[in-house]
C-alpha angles and dihedrals in degrees: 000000000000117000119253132259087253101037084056097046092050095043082054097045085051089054096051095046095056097051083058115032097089100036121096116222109289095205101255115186117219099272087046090051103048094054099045102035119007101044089042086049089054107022101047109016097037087034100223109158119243090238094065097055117077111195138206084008114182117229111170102315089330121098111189119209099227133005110180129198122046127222088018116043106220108154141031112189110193102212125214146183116277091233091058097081131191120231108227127192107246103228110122097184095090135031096191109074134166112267086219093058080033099064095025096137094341103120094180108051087032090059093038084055097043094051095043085045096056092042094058090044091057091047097041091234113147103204122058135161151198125219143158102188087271112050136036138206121177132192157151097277095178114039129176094172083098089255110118104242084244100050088051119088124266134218107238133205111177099196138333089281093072098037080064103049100040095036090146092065099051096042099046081055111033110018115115085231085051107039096087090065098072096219094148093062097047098052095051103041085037076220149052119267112285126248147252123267124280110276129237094254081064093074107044121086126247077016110212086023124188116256120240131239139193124228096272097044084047094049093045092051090060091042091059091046090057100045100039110026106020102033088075099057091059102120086216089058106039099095091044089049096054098044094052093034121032119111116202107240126241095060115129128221130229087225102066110117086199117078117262088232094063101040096046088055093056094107102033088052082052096040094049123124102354106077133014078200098081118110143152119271091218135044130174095298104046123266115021115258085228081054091042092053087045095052090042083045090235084139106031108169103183084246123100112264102232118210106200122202129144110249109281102030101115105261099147086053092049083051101049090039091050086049107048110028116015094040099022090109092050090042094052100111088025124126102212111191112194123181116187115212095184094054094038136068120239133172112224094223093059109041105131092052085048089056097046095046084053096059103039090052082051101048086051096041099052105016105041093227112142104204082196100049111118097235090040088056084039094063100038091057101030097129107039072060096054085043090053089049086067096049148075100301089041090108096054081065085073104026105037116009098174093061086043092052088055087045085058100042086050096062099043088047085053083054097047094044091064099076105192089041099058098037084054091051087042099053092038081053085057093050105045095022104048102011101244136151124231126200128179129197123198104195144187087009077145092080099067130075115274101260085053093061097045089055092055086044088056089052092040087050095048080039094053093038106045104027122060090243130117092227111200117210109193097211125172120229098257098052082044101064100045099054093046080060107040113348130067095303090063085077098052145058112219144175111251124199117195121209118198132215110272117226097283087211086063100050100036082058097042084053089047103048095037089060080038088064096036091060101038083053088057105270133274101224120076088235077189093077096048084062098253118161098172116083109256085225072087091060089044094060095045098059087042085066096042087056097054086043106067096024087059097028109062089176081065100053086039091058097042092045092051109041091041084060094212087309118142096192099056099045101061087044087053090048078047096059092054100051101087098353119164091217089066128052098258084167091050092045096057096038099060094033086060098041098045100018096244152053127179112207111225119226102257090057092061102043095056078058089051095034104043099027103185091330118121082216135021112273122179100216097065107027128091100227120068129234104235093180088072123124130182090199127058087252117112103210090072089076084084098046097097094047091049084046089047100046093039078058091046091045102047093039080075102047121091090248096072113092116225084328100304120109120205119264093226088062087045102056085038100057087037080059097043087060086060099254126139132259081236098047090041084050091054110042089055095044086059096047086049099058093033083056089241090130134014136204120233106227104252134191127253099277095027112103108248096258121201135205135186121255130222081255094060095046097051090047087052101037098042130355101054089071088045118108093215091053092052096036085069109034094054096085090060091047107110103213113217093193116078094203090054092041084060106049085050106090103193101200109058122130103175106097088237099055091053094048085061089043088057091041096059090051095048085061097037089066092033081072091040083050088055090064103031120105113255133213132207121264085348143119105324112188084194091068094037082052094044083050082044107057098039083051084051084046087050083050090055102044099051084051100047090047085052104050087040093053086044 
């Protein structure tokens, strides 16, 4: 059996501390004692791999020894002569001392601390350390708990003797395996770092709150539901629908605050390396003629055929289109079976029985075809009959038909019983007897967690190779990816057909003005028996003035395109929202849009819609729109940590560097530590824009970097919404002050416009002082010139109120 990481590591730090107990101090100068004792201390004995320390690294006019971890930086060691020793305090009782005691009249530990300390504070790196070869003192060396990093405690080792005896110790602490553990800081804050200050939203009550609406915006709500959601999904209506409404995917919008290239690169950056089998689903003409001979099973390759879209993108459309109008002639004589794993209910534990019941009440539903008839079962099993005529029970045909006839029915019940069995006969009988295609789709498996769909791939995959069916897997990129390295897909090769995002503006106006003609042609749908009381001539004008909207207003498509990040689905929820929110006039919108004809809806009307959904106050879990302002430590500074993410992302999106869009993580989290902030800030504040889809990761394979990119979301967010009052307005209730006197001043719970201009205005110069003492990039992200946008928008607020009030 192999040794262990840590037996290794203490039979080496044996090793080194005999070769060195008896021996005085030979007078090593640095470079002397690097090589023979420092790099052999934490490169052999703490096991951190050479490719992972950088040495002698410029920062400014400052080069550090060593700086170990990459892409996260998570330990500076300053490195000394072995002659310039450290006077440590004898007492063997306890490893973890003050750093004041510590440097009390010691000159030359006190100086090595203070310049590793001031070299992990510039860099934003937590962990540093202080070692002649010999001994060893360890630290926080960048601190925003409030505690000065010299005033904090120290983990000491007095010579090698002591690194030996107590090796736990120094490898739970120090040891590359170990170092993700944190154990060091905790040992020496006792705790994790504290954090920020209570938000706003603590201190209102029924925090997020559900808006209220009154009966027409209710009604309206519901109206909107039926007649731009729901109407779709009408089976009478599906044909016409997608006829009328369906947008071929891979067109990209003006609007996109991304670049095309960029975006048009999303599922070859995911697709790399792994398969030379990955292809569009459309090209120029519609379907692909290599998709069309898959769905028409001209190429079955006993494999599932994946069709490979992001949520949201539109790939039950794609199938339903595919289905009914581009291979409808192919599909003439097909039997297409389609289970939908995102409408309909499945226990995990029985999914192969789901999927089969599925089939076989399809089969009987739309086809007519009883598995259970007695001629159907008769034909399936004709020969396996003739074969039993000749057997054993042949005589009883003659002497005793009845019991024939129960031998008979008991064969073909053992066949029957066996489900998948039966349903596979019964559909090879289709094929051969009656010359009939059969075609089965296996969707929104994406919807589900990841074992769940690992589990549908395995019954697509029996299905593909032991029935004579092209069977179809909707997957996105990401789970993808990871099963093609280490889940059910690492076993196959498969063909892979990518579908693209289709123009959301499009689709968005094909959706509008199709409910537009079913209600000017009086409707489809008895509203009488969804309980509406409101005319739906309501509903008319106000997608008549959704329509003019966002065809007049380019500010409004812009908004809906980008925050919806390519994604269908949200878009139409967001256009949903809108529609009745009690956070928009509805009453003042229909009114002037009957009386004049028209109304055009501004911008920030639309965004509290967007920003707020059906919340009484912003809340960041459910929102679209991410708060950017948010910390996880009591330093201000890190307010600005997400936009100059976000903007190292945009810029180096457009360099050559960046591949197909997408940067490397590794650059990100450096140059986020080169500012000075901290691995756990900079954890945090990707993980954020993550989730909140401000950035996303390309699928990479097992020995590619996990590469990021920044969404349309995250630009937008960027680009326009942080200097918009409405934005601000919002998100000032999840902003945690860190400064008492401006907490203070912040009331959470305020409703008069007034009152929340003044509101905006405190936070504007809140982060204006955070600003003062924030690290700054050239040519990058500059909150100055984001507040100066801010508070003319603000100007701009004030001037349209007080000509109001004073027309009024």
């Amino acid at each position: 059996m192999s040794e262990s990481p840590y037996d290794v590591g203490f039979a080496r730090m044996e090793t080194l501390s005999q070769e060195h107990s008896g021996d005085a101090e030979s007078g090593r100068n640095e470079a002397a004692t690097r090589k023979d004792l420092i790099d052999r201390l934490f490169f052999d004995v703490l096991q951190w791999p050479r490719d992972l320390c950088t040495v002698e690294e410029s920062h400014g006019s400052t080069y550090t020894d060593y700086i170990f971890g990459n892409p996260e930086k998570k330990l500076i060691v300053e490195a000394k002569k072995e002659g310039l020793h450290f006077e440590l305090p004898v007492d063997k009782t306890s490893r973890v001392v003050s750093l004041s005691g510590l440097t009390r009249k010691n000159g030359n530990l006190e100086a090595a601390l203070k310049q590793v300390s001031g070299y992990c504070t510039s860099r934003g790196v937590a962990l540093a350390a202080a070692c002649n070869g010999r001994q060893l003192v360890a630290f926080i060396g960048s601190r925003t708990d409030g505690v000065a990093p010299m005033e904090g405690r120290a983990l000491v080792f007095r010579n090698l003797e002591e690194m030996s005896s107590d090796f736990v110790n120094l490898w739970n602490n120090l040891a590359y395996p170990a170092i993700d553990s944190k154990q060091l800081v905790h040992a020496l804050t006792a705790d994790t770092l504290p954090p920020p200050p209570a938000k706003l939203s603590r201190s209102l009550v029924h925090f997020p709150g559900v808006k209220r609406r009154n009966d027409l915006e209710l009604e309206l709500r519901i109206l909107g539901e039926i007649f731009l959601q729901d109407l779709v999904k009408t089976s009478e209506l599906e044909s016409d629908f997608l006829k009328e409404c369906y947008c071929s995917s891979g067109a990209l919008s003006q609007y996109a605050l991304v670049s095309k290239e960029i975006l048009r690169n999303r599922y070859s950056a995911s697709g790399e390396g792994r398969t030379k089998s990955v292809t569009a689903a459309r090209d120029k003409s519609g379907a692909s003629k290599e998709l069309l001979n898959a769905v028409i099973a001209k190429s079955v390759t006993q494999r599932p055929v994946i069709l490979l879209g992001d949520v949201g993108v539109g790939k039950t459309s794609f199938i339903n289109h595919l289905v009914s109008v581009e291979a409808k002639d192919e599909l003439e004589r097909g039997i297409v079976l389609y289970v939908d794993f995102g409408r309909e209910p499945a226990l995990r534990t029985d999914l192969e029985k789901y999927v089969l019941d599925s089939f076989e009440r399809q089969l009987r539903n739309k086809q007519g075809i009883d598995l259970h008839s007695d001629a159907f079962v008769r034909g399936i099993y004709h020969g396996e009959l003739v074969a039993m005529r000749k057997g054993i029970y042949g005589f009883l045909q003659e002497s005793d038909p009845i019991a024939y006839r129960v031998k008979e029915a008991e064969l073909l019940q053992s066949r029957i019983d066996n489900q998948s069995g039966h349903l596979k006969r019964a559909v090879e009988h289709l094929i051969s007897g009656e010359r009939r295609t059969v075609v089965a789709f296996l969707d929104n498996i994406d919807q589900r967690q990841d074992d769940f769909q690992e589990q549908v791939f395995l019954i697509a995959q029996s299905l593909a190779e032991t029935w004579p069916i092209t069977c179809f897997v909707t997957m996105r990129p990401s789970t993808y990816s990871k099963s093609r390295r280490q889940g059910s897909l690492s076993a196959y090769q498969n063909r892979v057909f990518t579908i693209s995002p289709p123009r959301v503006d499009l689709v968005i106006k094909k959706r509008l003005e199709y409910a537009l003609d079913k209600l000017i042609n009086g409707g489809v749908l008895a509203l009488s028996s969804e309980g509406i009381s409101v005319e739906s001539n309501m509903l008319r004008e106000y997608i008549e003035v959704l329509i003019d909207s966002l065809e007049r207003n380019s500010s409004l498509a812009e908004c809906l395109d980008n925050v919806s990040a390519g994604n269908v689905r949200d878009a139409l929820d967001l256009l949903t929202n809108f529609v009745g929110s009690g956070h928009v006039d509805t009453g003042k919108i229909l009114e002037i849009k009957i009386s004049t004809g028209e109304y055009f809806i501004p911008l920030h009307e639309f965004l509290r819609a967007v920003i707020y959904g059906d919340n009484e106050y912003y809340s960041p879990d459910t929102s679209f729109v991410a708060n950017v302002f948010d910390i996880i430590t009591p330093q201000g500074a890190e307010h600005f940590l997400t936009p100059f993410l976000l903007d190292h992302c945009w810029r180096s999106s457009q360099t050559s560097e960046a591949e197909k869009g997408y940067i490397a993580e590794s650059d990100v989290r450096s140059s986020m530590q080169d500012l000075g902030y901290l691995e756990q800030q900079i954890s945090a504040s990707l993980d954020r824009a993550v989730r909140s889809k401000m950035l996303d990761y390309a699928a990479a394979d097992e020995s590619a970097p996990n590469r990021l990119r920044i969404t349309q979301r995250g630009a937008y967010i960027l680009q326009r919404l942080i200097s918009q009052f409405v934005y601000l307005d919002a998100v000032v209730t999840d902003v945690p002050f860190v400064d008492e006197m401006a907490r203070l001043q912040i009331r959470g719970n305020v409703h008069r416009i007034d009152e929340r201009i003044e509101r905006a205005k405190h936070l504007l110069s809140y982060l204006d002082r955070q600003w003062e003492v924030a690290p700054r990039v050239p040519n990058g992200f500059d909150w100055a010139i984001v507040s100066l946008k801010a508070r003319h928008g603000i100007a701009e607020v004030e001037r349209r109120i007080n000509n109001r009030r004073s027309s009024g």
